[in-house]
Tab-separated table of C-alpha atoms in Angstrom:
chain	number	residue	atom	x	y	z
A	144	MET	CA	0.347	0.359	0.069
A	145	ALA	CA	1.342	3.537	-0.767
A	146	THR	CA	-0.066	7.015	0.947
A	147	LEU	CA	0.850	10.396	0.902
A	148	THR	CA	0.548	12.785	2.960
A	149	PHE	CA	0.392	16.904	3.183
A	150	LEU	CA	2.830	18.665	4.709
A	151	GLY	CA	2.594	21.984	2.440
A	152	ALA	CA	0.518	24.118	0.345
A	153	VAL	CA	-2.730	23.143	1.489
A	154	GLY	CA	-4.550	25.904	2.066
A	155	GLU	CA	-2.303	29.270	0.979
A	156	VAL	CA	0.245	29.554	-2.203
A	157	THR	CA	4.040	28.786	-0.340
A	158	GLY	CA	5.503	25.435	1.576
A	159	SER	CA	5.519	22.583	-0.928
A	160	ARG	CA	5.581	20.184	0.583
A	161	TYR	CA	4.148	16.230	0.547
A	162	LEU	CA	5.367	12.639	2.111
A	163	LEU	CA	4.780	9.214	-0.147
A	164	GLU	CA	5.191	6.306	1.585
A	165	VAL	CA	5.127	3.333	-0.338
A	166	ASP	CA	5.382	-0.501	1.124
A	167	GLY	CA	7.326	-3.022	-0.608
A	168	SER	CA	9.982	-6.554	0.286
A	169	GLU	CA	12.070	-4.518	1.333
A	170	GLY	CA	10.142	-1.783	3.660
A	171	THR	CA	8.301	1.041	3.698
A	172	ARG	CA	10.646	3.361	1.406
A	173	LYS	CA	9.299	7.130	1.691
A	174	LEU	CA	9.571	9.983	-0.655
A	175	LEU	CA	9.517	14.368	-0.580
A	176	LEU	CA	7.581	15.710	-3.403
A	177	GLU	CA	9.072	18.460	-3.333
A	178	CYS	CA	10.509	20.501	-0.471
A	179	GLY	CA	9.726	24.013	-0.082
A	180	MET	CA	9.728	27.091	2.090
A	181	HIS	CA	6.517	29.097	3.142
A	182	GLN	CA	7.023	33.400	1.948
A	183	GLY	CA	5.039	35.250	3.744
A	184	GLY	CA	2.912	36.410	7.045
A	185	GLY	CA	3.826	36.124	10.020
A	186	ASP	CA	4.616	32.431	11.037
A	187	ALA	CA	6.794	31.915	7.902
A	188	ASP	CA	9.526	32.326	9.267
A	189	GLU	CA	8.779	30.097	12.517
A	190	ARG	CA	7.245	27.643	10.165
A	191	ASN	CA	10.345	27.452	7.588
A	192	ALA	CA	12.425	26.593	10.666
A	193	ARG	CA	11.246	23.409	12.053
A	194	PRO	CA	13.552	20.892	12.050
A	195	PHE	CA	11.991	17.976	9.463
A	196	GLY	CA	13.469	15.907	12.972
A	197	ARG	CA	13.717	11.912	11.951
A	198	LEU	CA	12.430	12.790	8.368
A	199	ALA	CA	16.070	14.335	6.899
A	200	ARG	CA	17.332	10.968	7.398
A	201	GLU	CA	14.229	7.886	6.682
A	202	LEU	CA	13.439	9.819	3.605
A	203	SER	CA	14.720	7.024	0.049
A	204	ALA	CA	14.922	9.844	-2.791
A	205	VAL	CA	13.192	13.982	-3.259
A	206	VAL	CA	11.561	14.506	-6.229
A	207	ILE	CA	11.525	18.429	-7.355
A	208	SER	CA	8.739	20.305	-9.735
A	209	HIS	CA	10.997	23.399	-10.432
A	210	GLY	CA	13.331	25.592	-9.037
A	211	HIS	CA	10.812	28.208	-7.963
A	212	LEU	CA	12.121	29.097	-3.705
A	213	ASP	CA	8.624	28.052	-2.665
A	214	HIS	CA	8.505	24.324	-3.886
A	215	ALA	CA	12.574	24.139	-3.789
A	216	GLY	CA	13.670	26.968	-1.365
A	217	LEU	CA	13.980	24.228	2.202
A	218	LEU	CA	16.416	21.781	-0.002
A	219	PRO	CA	19.540	23.344	2.121
A	220	LYS	CA	18.321	22.911	5.209
A	221	LEU	CA	17.484	18.879	4.377
A	222	VAL	CA	20.501	18.415	3.509
A	223	ARG	CA	21.867	20.793	6.240
A	224	GLU	CA	20.250	18.587	8.333
A	225	GLY	CA	21.165	14.494	7.271
A	226	TYR	CA	19.421	13.758	4.082
A	227	ARG	CA	22.525	12.680	1.416
A	228	GLY	CA	20.282	10.271	-0.371
A	229	PRO	CA	19.322	11.477	-4.860
A	230	ILE	CA	17.477	14.877	-5.747
A	231	HIS	CA	16.060	14.545	-8.689
A	232	CYS	CA	14.331	17.796	-10.910
A	233	THR	CA	15.052	18.272	-14.362
A	234	ARG	CA	18.374	19.357	-16.222
A	235	ASP	CA	17.328	22.956	-16.441
A	236	THR	CA	16.443	23.031	-12.923
A	237	ARG	CA	19.387	22.059	-11.976
A	238	ASP	CA	21.187	24.975	-13.380
A	239	LEU	CA	18.759	27.382	-12.133
A	240	LEU	CA	18.642	25.715	-8.177
A	241	GLU	CA	22.673	26.696	-8.440
A	242	ILE	CA	21.346	30.244	-9.066
A	243	MET	CA	18.526	31.061	-6.655
A	244	LEU	CA	19.375	28.789	-3.380
A	245	ALA	CA	23.290	30.113	-4.089
A	246	ASP	CA	20.931	33.739	-3.284
A	247	ALA	CA	18.998	32.196	-0.549
A	248	ALA	CA	21.744	31.284	1.264
A	249	PHE	CA	23.575	35.044	0.577
A	250	VAL	CA	20.094	37.020	1.703
A	251	MET	CA	19.993	34.465	4.598
A	252	ALA	CA	22.975	34.929	6.128
A	253	LYS	CA	22.145	39.434	6.424
A	254	ASP	CA	19.258	39.045	7.237
A	255	VAL	CA	20.760	37.352	10.180
A	256	GLU	CA	24.018	38.950	10.613
A	257	TRP	CA	21.883	42.236	10.886
A	258	GLU	CA	19.169	40.312	13.567
A	259	ASN	CA	22.178	39.410	15.304
A	260	ARG	CA	24.056	42.861	15.845
A	261	TRP	CA	20.606	43.536	17.560
A	262	ARG	CA	20.383	40.493	19.426
A	263	HIS	CA	23.577	41.145	20.488
A	264	LYS	CA	22.770	44.731	22.178
A	265	ALA	CA	19.365	43.294	24.324
A	266	ASP	CA	21.781	40.381	25.421
A	267	LYS	CA	18.793	37.722	23.339
A	268	PRO	CA	20.746	33.985	21.969
A	269	LEU	CA	22.446	35.007	19.034
A	270	LEU	CA	20.435	33.027	15.716
A	271	GLU	CA	21.426	30.703	13.034
A	272	PRO	CA	20.805	30.849	9.629
A	273	LEU	CA	19.045	27.597	7.908
A	274	TYR	CA	21.452	26.317	6.160
A	275	ASP	CA	24.860	28.330	4.175
A	276	THR	CA	26.611	28.420	0.630
A	277	ASP	CA	28.585	24.465	2.294
A	278	ASP	CA	24.976	23.251	2.444
A	279	VAL	CA	24.262	24.265	-1.162
A	280	GLU	CA	27.128	23.045	-2.939
A	281	GLN	CA	26.368	20.056	-1.394
A	282	THR	CA	22.498	19.523	-1.782
A	283	LEU	CA	24.223	20.340	-6.234
A	284	ALA	CA	26.553	17.766	-5.774
A	285	GLN	CA	23.104	15.178	-4.670
A	286	CYS	CA	20.808	16.839	-8.303
A	287	GLU	CA	20.482	14.002	-10.937
A	288	PRO	CA	19.220	16.124	-13.352
A	289	HIS	CA	16.628	14.689	-16.101
A	290	HIS	CA	15.357	15.111	-19.561
A	291	TYR	CA	11.207	15.631	-20.025
A	292	GLY	CA	10.209	12.385	-21.182
A	293	GLN	CA	13.260	9.928	-19.582
A	294	PRO	CA	11.331	7.644	-17.208
A	295	VAL	CA	13.497	7.089	-14.121
A	296	SER	CA	13.738	4.383	-11.917
A	297	LEU	CA	12.944	5.566	-8.118
A	298	PRO	CA	13.224	3.386	-4.528
A	299	GLY	CA	9.711	1.417	-3.718
A	300	GLY	CA	9.090	0.916	-8.104
A	301	VAL	CA	8.522	4.054	-8.048
A	302	THR	CA	8.224	5.771	-11.955
A	303	LEU	CA	8.815	8.930	-12.481
A	304	VAL	CA	8.638	10.770	-15.813
A	305	TYR	CA	8.394	15.091	-15.621
A	306	ARG	CA	6.209	16.715	-18.727
A	307	ASP	CA	6.970	20.222	-19.664
A	308	ALA	CA	4.139	22.738	-17.826
A	309	GLY	CA	5.278	25.516	-18.851
A	310	HIS	CA	5.319	28.212	-16.195
A	311	ILE	CA	9.280	28.707	-15.741
A	312	LEU	CA	12.655	27.175	-17.181
A	313	GLY	CA	12.545	23.464	-16.495
A	314	SER	CA	9.356	23.080	-14.874
A	315	ALA	CA	7.257	20.201	-14.808
A	316	ILE	CA	4.360	18.349	-14.247
A	317	VAL	CA	5.367	15.081	-12.138
A	318	GLU	CA	3.921	11.863	-13.050
A	319	LEU	CA	5.021	8.819	-10.292
A	320	LYS	CA	3.539	5.096	-11.191
A	321	VAL	CA	3.204	4.202	-7.811
A	322	PRO	CA	2.826	0.316	-6.845
A	323	SER	CA	-0.147	-0.120	-4.241
A	324	GLY	CA	-2.574	-2.553	-4.004
A	325	GLY	CA	-1.536	-5.230	-6.098
A	326	ARG	CA	-1.566	-2.833	-9.162
A	327	ASP	CA	0.351	0.565	-10.490
A	328	ARG	CA	-1.206	3.716	-9.595
A	329	ARG	CA	-0.171	6.568	-11.317
A	330	LEU	CA	-0.426	10.378	-8.727
A	331	VAL	CA	0.010	13.383	-11.198
A	332	PHE	CA	1.677	16.281	-9.582
A	333	SER	CA	0.618	19.741	-11.435
A	334	GLY	CA	3.558	21.429	-10.104
A	335	ASP	CA	2.990	25.622	-11.637
A	336	LEU	CA	1.153	24.940	-14.724
A	337	GLY	CA	2.116	27.450	-17.119
A	338	ASN	CA	0.131	31.149	-18.683
A	339	PRO	CA	-0.369	29.189	-22.725
A	340	GLU	CA	0.034	33.889	-22.959
A	341	SER	CA	3.098	34.076	-21.301
A	342	VAL	CA	5.692	34.728	-23.968
A	343	LEU	CA	8.876	32.151	-23.741
A	344	MET	CA	8.349	29.179	-22.996
A	345	GLU	CA	5.725	26.358	-24.402
A	346	ASP	CA	2.796	26.296	-23.723
A	347	PRO	CA	1.408	22.908	-20.456
A	348	GLU	CA	1.906	19.629	-21.214
A	349	LYS	CA	-1.412	17.475	-21.079
A	350	VAL	CA	-1.258	14.359	-19.552
A	351	PHE	CA	-4.503	11.955	-20.060
A	352	ASP	CA	-3.859	8.885	-17.558
A	353	ALA	CA	-4.101	9.152	-13.936
A	354	ASP	CA	-5.636	7.588	-10.776
A	355	LEU	CA	-5.162	10.594	-8.119
A	356	VAL	CA	-4.155	14.173	-9.578
A	357	LEU	CA	-3.073	17.218	-7.143
A	358	MET	CA	-2.973	20.107	-9.347
A	359	GLU	CA	-2.382	24.375	-8.346
A	360	SER	CA	-4.816	26.478	-7.557
A	361	THR	CA	-3.160	29.678	-7.712
A	362	TYR	CA	-5.615	32.131	-9.624
A	363	GLY	CA	-8.632	29.039	-9.082
A	364	ASP	CA	-11.221	31.958	-8.677
A	365	ARG	CA	-10.336	32.934	-12.018
A	366	ASP	CA	-8.570	34.708	-15.783
A	367	HIS	CA	-6.299	36.807	-16.784
A	368	ARG	CA	-6.686	39.879	-19.260
A	369	PRO	CA	-5.798	39.004	-22.948
A	370	LEU	CA	-2.279	39.206	-23.693
A	371	ASP	CA	-3.442	42.419	-25.766
A	372	GLU	CA	-5.308	44.118	-23.650
A	373	THR	CA	-2.137	43.378	-20.848
A	374	LEU	CA	0.658	44.823	-23.188
A	375	GLU	CA	-1.749	47.915	-24.429
A	376	GLU	CA	-2.172	48.969	-20.391
A	377	PHE	CA	1.653	48.100	-19.923
A	378	ALA	CA	2.230	50.150	-22.567
A	379	ARG	CA	-0.681	52.806	-21.379
A	380	VAL	CA	1.114	52.836	-17.875
A	381	LEU	CA	5.182	54.042	-19.060
A	382	GLU	CA	3.267	56.684	-21.257
A	383	GLU	CA	1.609	58.168	-17.886
A	384	ALA	CA	4.789	57.550	-16.070
A	385	HIS	CA	6.630	58.981	-19.190
A	386	ALA	CA	4.301	62.761	-18.633
A	387	ALA	CA	4.241	62.768	-15.268
A	388	GLY	CA	8.499	62.516	-14.834
A	389	GLY	CA	8.153	59.962	-12.904
A	390	ASN	CA	10.055	56.123	-11.971
A	391	VAL	CA	8.770	53.389	-12.950
A	392	LEU	CA	9.191	50.026	-10.045
A	393	ILE	CA	8.688	46.766	-11.056
A	394	PRO	CA	9.090	44.237	-8.810
A	395	ALA	CA	11.448	41.845	-10.506
A	396	PHE	CA	10.293	37.387	-9.574
A	397	ALA	CA	13.059	36.883	-10.841
A	398	VAL	CA	12.848	34.429	-12.647
A	399	GLY	CA	10.530	33.550	-15.624
A	400	ARG	CA	8.147	36.982	-14.622
A	401	THR	CA	11.430	39.210	-15.472
A	402	GLN	CA	12.391	37.769	-18.422
A	403	GLU	CA	9.372	38.248	-19.784
A	404	VAL	CA	8.408	41.882	-18.494
A	405	LEU	CA	12.493	42.459	-20.277
A	406	TYR	CA	10.941	40.791	-24.100
A	407	HIS	CA	7.796	43.682	-23.463
A	408	LEU	CA	9.444	46.260	-23.070
A	409	SER	CA	12.623	44.751	-26.267
A	410	VAL	CA	9.291	45.279	-28.776
A	411	LEU	CA	8.145	48.034	-27.452
A	412	TYR	CA	11.103	49.634	-27.555
A	413	HIS	CA	11.643	48.794	-31.219
A	414	GLU	CA	8.165	49.817	-32.269
A	415	GLY	CA	9.109	53.097	-31.385
A	416	ARG	CA	7.059	53.545	-27.913
A	417	LEU	CA	8.763	53.480	-24.787
A	418	ARG	CA	9.360	56.287	-23.893
A	419	GLN	CA	11.612	55.993	-21.146
A	420	GLN	CA	15.975	56.058	-22.118
A	421	LEU	CA	16.815	53.758	-18.924
A	422	VAL	CA	16.507	50.348	-17.938
A	423	PHE	CA	17.819	48.837	-14.807
A	424	LEU	CA	17.363	45.360	-14.281
A	425	ASP	CA	18.541	45.796	-10.538
A	426	SER	CA	18.774	42.206	-9.241
A	427	PRO	CA	22.345	40.328	-9.612
A	428	MET	CA	20.306	37.160	-9.861
A	429	ALA	CA	17.431	37.838	-12.580
A	430	ILE	CA	20.735	38.851	-13.823
A	431	ARG	CA	22.104	35.801	-13.146
A	432	VAL	CA	18.957	33.891	-14.490
A	433	THR	CA	18.738	36.302	-17.657
A	434	GLU	CA	21.853	35.361	-18.511
A	435	LEU	CA	20.882	31.798	-18.405
A	436	TYR	CA	18.199	32.373	-20.466
A	437	GLN	CA	20.166	33.054	-22.820
A	438	LYS	CA	21.944	30.135	-22.528
A	439	LYS	CA	19.251	28.367	-23.064
A	440	ARG	CA	17.510	29.654	-26.236
A	441	LYS	CA	16.298	25.564	-26.821
A	442	SER	CA	14.560	25.002	-24.571
A	443	LEU	CA	12.426	27.826	-24.874
A	444	ASN	CA	9.729	29.106	-27.675
A	445	ASP	CA	11.029	29.802	-31.185
A	446	GLU	CA	8.398	31.507	-32.151
A	447	ASP	CA	8.778	34.514	-29.353
A	448	LEU	CA	13.040	34.075	-29.929
A	449	ARG	CA	12.242	34.678	-33.517
A	450	VAL	CA	9.780	37.482	-33.223
A	451	LEU	CA	12.805	39.332	-30.935
A	452	ASN	CA	15.507	38.141	-34.048
A	453	VAL	CA	13.264	40.009	-35.991
A	454	ALA	CA	13.099	43.815	-34.001
A	455	ALA	CA	16.288	43.390	-32.675
A	456	GLN	CA	17.461	42.117	-36.233
A	457	GLY	CA	19.527	39.051	-34.214
A	458	ASP	CA	21.884	40.727	-32.482
A	459	PRO	CA	21.119	39.219	-29.113
A	460	SER	CA	23.049	42.326	-27.850
A	461	GLN	CA	20.447	44.703	-28.712
A	462	TYR	CA	17.184	43.198	-27.897
A	463	LEU	CA	16.738	46.680	-25.404
A	464	PRO	CA	19.471	48.408	-25.476
A	465	VAL	CA	18.567	51.416	-22.830
A	466	LEU	CA	19.428	48.107	-20.270
A	467	ARG	CA	21.479	48.063	-18.301
A	468	LEU	CA	22.652	46.284	-15.469
A	469	THR	CA	23.618	46.736	-11.960
A	470	ARG	CA	25.385	43.909	-10.553
A	471	SER	CA	26.964	45.441	-7.253
A	472	VAL	CA	25.498	47.655	-4.027
A	473	GLU	CA	26.666	51.068	-4.915
A	474	GLU	CA	25.149	50.250	-8.921
A	475	SER	CA	22.031	50.012	-6.666
A	476	MET	CA	22.809	52.793	-4.651
A	477	ALA	CA	23.360	55.159	-7.310
A	478	ILE	CA	19.346	54.961	-9.222
A	479	ASN	CA	18.187	56.286	-6.278
A	480	ARG	CA	20.190	59.851	-7.472
A	481	ILE	CA	17.592	59.623	-10.586
A	482	HIS	CA	14.185	61.763	-9.567
A	483	GLY	CA	12.727	60.244	-12.965
A	484	GLY	CA	12.132	59.199	-16.204
A	485	ALA	CA	13.470	55.600	-15.273
A	486	ILE	CA	12.177	51.893	-15.139
A	487	ILE	CA	13.368	49.819	-12.386
A	488	ILE	CA	13.384	46.047	-12.359
A	489	ALA	CA	14.520	44.848	-8.551
A	490	GLY	CA	13.955	41.754	-6.806
A	491	ALA	CA	12.711	40.703	-4.965
A	492	GLY	CA	8.907	40.164	-6.587
A	493	MET	CA	6.395	40.449	-3.374
A	494	CYS	CA	8.632	43.049	-2.008
A	495	ASN	CA	9.213	41.867	0.752
A	496	GLY	CA	13.111	41.987	1.220
A	497	GLY	CA	15.512	42.993	-1.736
A	498	ARG	CA	16.893	45.666	-3.785
A	499	ILE	CA	13.659	47.116	-4.023
A	500	ILE	CA	12.849	48.266	-0.813
A	501	HIS	CA	15.019	50.896	-1.160
A	502	HIS	CA	13.816	51.880	-4.301
A	503	LEU	CA	10.316	52.022	-2.526
A	504	ARG	CA	11.780	53.845	-0.163
A	505	TYR	CA	12.708	56.700	-2.613
A	506	ASN	CA	9.985	57.125	-4.936
A	507	LEU	CA	6.274	56.273	-3.588
A	508	ALA	CA	5.815	58.735	-1.647
A	509	LYS	CA	5.532	61.002	-4.917
A	510	PRO	CA	2.712	61.307	-7.042
A	511	SER	CA	4.569	60.736	-10.094
A	512	THR	CA	6.157	57.145	-9.167
A	513	ARG	CA	3.870	54.335	-10.808
A	514	VAL	CA	4.508	50.896	-9.210
A	515	VAL	CA	3.828	48.254	-11.344
A	516	ILE	CA	2.614	44.455	-9.808
A	517	VAL	CA	3.302	42.177	-12.442
A	518	GLY	CA	3.402	38.202	-10.095
A	519	PHE	CA	1.383	37.163	-7.610
A	520	GLN	CA	1.468	38.624	-3.854
A	521	ALA	CA	1.076	36.576	-0.785
A	522	ALA	CA	-0.736	37.180	1.904
A	523	GLY	CA	1.527	38.912	4.293
A	524	THR	CA	3.543	40.500	1.856
A	525	ARG	CA	4.353	43.696	1.214
A	526	GLY	CA	3.320	43.896	-2.314
A	527	ARG	CA	-0.054	42.230	-0.638
A	528	GLN	CA	-0.060	45.116	1.219
A	529	LEU	CA	0.926	47.857	-1.504
A	530	VAL	CA	-1.875	46.441	-4.089
A	531	ASP	CA	-4.928	46.027	-1.024
A	532	GLY	CA	-4.603	49.657	-1.293
A	533	VAL	CA	-2.635	50.474	2.023
A	534	GLU	CA	-1.635	54.824	2.922
A	535	ARG	CA	1.402	53.999	4.572
A	536	VAL	CA	3.596	51.162	4.547
A	537	LYS	CA	6.849	50.810	6.853
A	538	LEU	CA	10.749	50.575	5.436
A	539	PHE	CA	13.519	50.577	6.974
A	540	GLY	CA	11.418	51.639	10.300
A	541	GLU	CA	10.247	54.402	9.919
A	542	GLU	CA	6.770	55.251	7.970
A	543	VAL	CA	5.994	56.054	4.672
A	544	PRO	CA	3.227	57.303	2.576
A	545	VAL	CA	2.500	55.514	-0.941
A	546	LYS	CA	1.627	58.956	-2.831
A	547	ALA	CA	2.373	56.425	-5.972
A	548	ARG	CA	0.519	55.431	-8.095
A	549	ILE	CA	-0.336	50.673	-7.755
A	550	HIS	CA	-1.215	49.436	-11.195
A	551	THR	CA	-1.759	45.553	-10.879
A	552	ILE	CA	-1.137	43.959	-14.306
A	553	GLY	CA	-2.333	39.948	-13.810
A	554	GLY	CA	-2.029	39.207	-17.456
A	555	PHE	CA	1.946	39.308	-17.413
A	556	SER	CA	1.476	36.087	-14.563
A	557	ALA	CA	3.111	32.936	-15.335
A	558	HIS	CA	0.080	31.232	-13.869
A	559	ALA	CA	-2.880	29.083	-15.697
A	560	GLY	CA	-5.756	30.813	-15.022
A	561	GLN	CA	-9.586	29.516	-14.475
A	562	SER	CA	-10.190	28.169	-17.379
A	563	GLU	CA	-6.476	27.250	-18.590
A	564	LEU	CA	-6.821	25.185	-15.365
A	565	LEU	CA	-10.217	23.702	-16.076
A	566	ALA	CA	-9.097	22.587	-19.453
A	567	TRP	CA	-5.988	20.610	-18.124
A	568	ALA	CA	-7.955	18.494	-15.963
A	569	GLY	CA	-10.445	17.872	-17.867
A	570	ALA	CA	-7.760	16.153	-20.388
A	571	PHE	CA	-8.139	13.099	-18.012
A	572	ARG	CA	-9.390	9.905	-20.056
A	573	GLN	CA	-10.574	8.425	-16.691
A	574	ARG	CA	-11.984	10.423	-13.301
A	575	PRO	CA	-8.928	10.579	-10.946
A	576	ARG	CA	-8.669	11.740	-7.363
A	577	PHE	CA	-8.104	15.471	-7.732
A	578	TYR	CA	-6.531	16.923	-4.569
A	579	LEU	CA	-6.576	21.528	-4.935
A	580	VAL	CA	-3.200	22.070	-3.962
A	581	HIS	CA	-0.836	25.852	-3.781
A	582	GLY	CA	-3.878	28.367	-3.131
A	583	GLU	CA	-5.019	30.770	-0.938
A	584	PRO	CA	-8.730	28.571	0.275
A	585	GLY	CA	-11.241	31.156	-1.725
A	586	ALA	CA	-9.289	30.421	-4.707
A	587	GLN	CA	-9.770	26.528	-3.683
A	588	GLN	CA	-13.135	26.993	-3.131
A	589	ALA	CA	-13.975	28.937	-6.288
A	590	LEU	CA	-12.227	26.019	-8.369
A	591	ARG	CA	-13.759	23.449	-6.793
A	592	SER	CA	-17.163	24.545	-7.391
A	593	ALA	CA	-16.147	25.545	-11.971
A	594	LEU	CA	-14.564	22.050	-11.074
A	595	ALA	CA	-17.610	20.043	-10.501
A	596	ALA	CA	-20.240	21.798	-12.720
A	597	ALA	CA	-17.936	20.660	-15.610
A	598	GLY	CA	-18.123	17.028	-13.920
A	599	ILE	CA	-15.407	16.745	-12.250
A	600	GLU	CA	-15.205	16.339	-8.008
A	601	ALA	CA	-12.283	17.405	-6.096
A	602	GLU	CA	-11.164	17.378	-2.065
A	603	ILE	CA	-8.814	20.458	-0.290
A	604	PRO	CA	-7.226	18.426	1.825
A	605	ASP	CA	-5.885	20.493	4.891
A	606	TYR	CA	-2.409	20.006	6.645
A	607	GLY	CA	-1.333	16.403	7.826
A	608	ASP	CA	-4.026	14.441	6.154
A	609	ARG	CA	-2.721	11.309	4.725
A	610	ILE	CA	-4.308	9.785	1.376
A	611	GLU	CA	-3.961	5.516	0.437
A	612	LEU	CA	-3.585	5.519	-3.385
């Protein structure tokens, strides 16, 4: 018999983690599907810090769908606590993890160093980071990368196959064939399904056979605006910012969203519609990821790349000539001397850390500023506060009035909307059991109702729920 326990991303969008236990002749084998960080909310740090306990040494394998931190960000912590088995992922995910986990360790070290200064003065116990760069290196050494469509044998007689999820570079739908109850059962995890209208990525693959499906529900309550309307709104915001003389701030999701925004800025530039003459990519991680996307061009959508090639006469360096890459802290600080006419793309995407905080501090109080939100903002994050219309926000210990105009442009989302989720779920030939994960309660209930109207029954699990395959 095989069982699945829900250990994360239930009733919330982040913290992905599921435990698969398979009984066999050699005893019970434990496999971990996803090992993600919790992001947003007052208890996120506490939940991330909870020890894995005995599980770290009892696991036989780990399977990761893609490289976003809410799916893979606690891998080095698992390794730090004793896990030494294989970490299965796609080849492009392995390369992304090298960038993202190293950056997470660096940011964590800086945050802990800052916090410990105050703790030392207050004679309080000092903190330790969840993991460091040595743990990241060990994690990468344990990664076993695979191609899409390649069957992989896992402990317990389980077979893994990755399918293209079309979300970010290397993102995958996870198919697991699991022996249970005298026959093979098919467990399919959607991972994060991509938005077919997004550029650069291929469309998510359809899967037709499953006994049990774990499906994301991030945007289960709505569809995204059509891309052409989204681009017109984006161009209009940029034009208004130019007329008002202010800067445009775009909180950067380093993987996927940043590259898509740069693509659309490039198209606007070559159409003569980009009035701003300075575009800053102010995120060392986003810069490295953008360079990786360039290196991995064969993994991207040919038609979208052809558009860029035509626009820039085939010269990648001319896609966006006004782009400036600011790697150092000094270069980043210098941007704050520019009081208008610039587009500043800076991390982090949910405004809960990174260089965007400095740019918000210098620009939020100006009515001429435009803040363009291009991705999902989890509950409890500073980005969510801005989207919800907060009048003042605390930055570096001081209250800053929000006079800037906040624009939420959801059509850039790299997630499937409700209609795409319904179409993906409707492709299964039999009637598998559906469990909705990776969504806030309202979105999950809406998707559950929409699925029911289409004749598909779905359940919404709670933390710790355990089901048989």
